[in-house]
XYZ file of C-alpha atoms in Angstrom:
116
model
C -56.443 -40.145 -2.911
C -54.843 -37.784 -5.247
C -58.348 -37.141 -6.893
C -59.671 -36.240 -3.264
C -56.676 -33.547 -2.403
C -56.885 -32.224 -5.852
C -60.552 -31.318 -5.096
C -60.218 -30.223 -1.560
C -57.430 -28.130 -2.868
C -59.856 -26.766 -5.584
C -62.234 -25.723 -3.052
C -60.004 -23.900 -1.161
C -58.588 -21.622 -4.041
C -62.216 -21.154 -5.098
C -63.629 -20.200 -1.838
C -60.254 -17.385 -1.415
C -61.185 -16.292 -4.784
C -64.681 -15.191 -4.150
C -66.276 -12.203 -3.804
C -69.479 -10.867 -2.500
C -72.485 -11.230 -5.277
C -73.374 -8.210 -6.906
C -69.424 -6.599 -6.354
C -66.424 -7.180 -8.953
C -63.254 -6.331 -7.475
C -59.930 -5.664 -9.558
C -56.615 -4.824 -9.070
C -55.197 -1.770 -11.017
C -52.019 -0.745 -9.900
C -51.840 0.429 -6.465
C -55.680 0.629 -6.389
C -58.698 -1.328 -6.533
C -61.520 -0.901 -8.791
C -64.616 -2.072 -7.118
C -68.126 -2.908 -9.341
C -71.205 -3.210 -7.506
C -74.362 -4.416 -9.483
C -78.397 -4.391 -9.240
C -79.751 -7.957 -9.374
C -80.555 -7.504 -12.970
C -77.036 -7.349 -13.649
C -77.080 -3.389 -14.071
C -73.932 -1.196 -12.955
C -75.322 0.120 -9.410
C -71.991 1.683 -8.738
C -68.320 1.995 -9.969
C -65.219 3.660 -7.998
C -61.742 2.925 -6.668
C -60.228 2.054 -3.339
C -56.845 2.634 -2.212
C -55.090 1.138 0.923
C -58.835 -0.270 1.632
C -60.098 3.677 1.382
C -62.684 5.360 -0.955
C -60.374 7.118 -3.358
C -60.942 9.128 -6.860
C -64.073 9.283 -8.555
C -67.131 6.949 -7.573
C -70.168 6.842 -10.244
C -73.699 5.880 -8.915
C -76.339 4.566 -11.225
C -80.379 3.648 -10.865
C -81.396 0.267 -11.751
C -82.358 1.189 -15.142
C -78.475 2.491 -16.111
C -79.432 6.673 -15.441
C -76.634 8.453 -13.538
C -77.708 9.440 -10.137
C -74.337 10.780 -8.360
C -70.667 11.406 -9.397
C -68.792 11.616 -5.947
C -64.926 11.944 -5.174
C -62.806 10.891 -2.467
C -59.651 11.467 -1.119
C -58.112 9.195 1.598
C -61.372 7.809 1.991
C -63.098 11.384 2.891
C -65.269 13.299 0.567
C -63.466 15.701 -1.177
C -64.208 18.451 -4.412
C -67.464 19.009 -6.794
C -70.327 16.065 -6.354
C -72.820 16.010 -8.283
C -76.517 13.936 -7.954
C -79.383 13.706 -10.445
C -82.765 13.802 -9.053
C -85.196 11.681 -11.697
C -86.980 14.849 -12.752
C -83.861 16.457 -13.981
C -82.641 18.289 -11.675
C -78.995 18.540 -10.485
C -77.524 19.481 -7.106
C -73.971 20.135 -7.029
C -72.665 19.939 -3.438
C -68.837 20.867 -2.955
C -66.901 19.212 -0.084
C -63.340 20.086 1.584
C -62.288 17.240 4.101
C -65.408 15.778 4.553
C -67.099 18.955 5.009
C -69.782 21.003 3.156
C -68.696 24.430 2.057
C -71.690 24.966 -1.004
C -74.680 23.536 -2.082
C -76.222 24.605 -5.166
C -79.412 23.569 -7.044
C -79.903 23.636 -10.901
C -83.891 23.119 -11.926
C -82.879 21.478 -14.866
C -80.166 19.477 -16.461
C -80.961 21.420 -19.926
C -78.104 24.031 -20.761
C -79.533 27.414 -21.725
C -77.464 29.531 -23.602
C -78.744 33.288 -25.118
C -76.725 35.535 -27.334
């Protein structure tokens, strides 16, 4: 009998302890860092939550490990410079105030040119 509770009890911790596939959850301080990964076990994207709302930087990756965006949130609305990498190279940086668009501007290339 004991054997039995100790198990049912087991399965009950286990199934409150888990989390979706593919998303790693953990608690730092007042926020949560969530982890959300490709099938192949690749980092699809990385960023925090607070008080269950997007909040602070959020990284995007492709399924082979490039950078594709670099996003940040505020209270759960989009908020300062974003950033997303097309797989040719080039950037677009979009700027956001409150959720809203105030500049977009596209670089052809993610090479830095510099000319004395």
């Amino acid at each position: 009998m004991k054997k039995i509770l100790f198990l049912a009890l087991l399965f009950c911790f286990a199934g409150l302890n888990a989390q979706q596939p593919g998303l790693k959850l953990e608690k730092e301080g007042d926020l949560v860092k969530a982890t959300y990964f490709y099938e192949n076990g690749q980092v699809r994207q990385q960023g925090y939550f607070k008080d269950n709302k997007l909040d602070g930087q959020w990284i995007s990756y492709r399924e082979d490990g490039t950078k594709s965006a670099l996003a940040n949130y505020a209270n759960g609305k989009k908020t300062g410079k974003w950033l997303f990498w097309s797989e040719d190279g080039k950037i677009t940086e979009v700027d956001y105030s409150q959720n809203t668009i105030l500049n977009v501007i596209e670089v052809q290339s993610a090479k830095a040119v510099v000319e004395n």
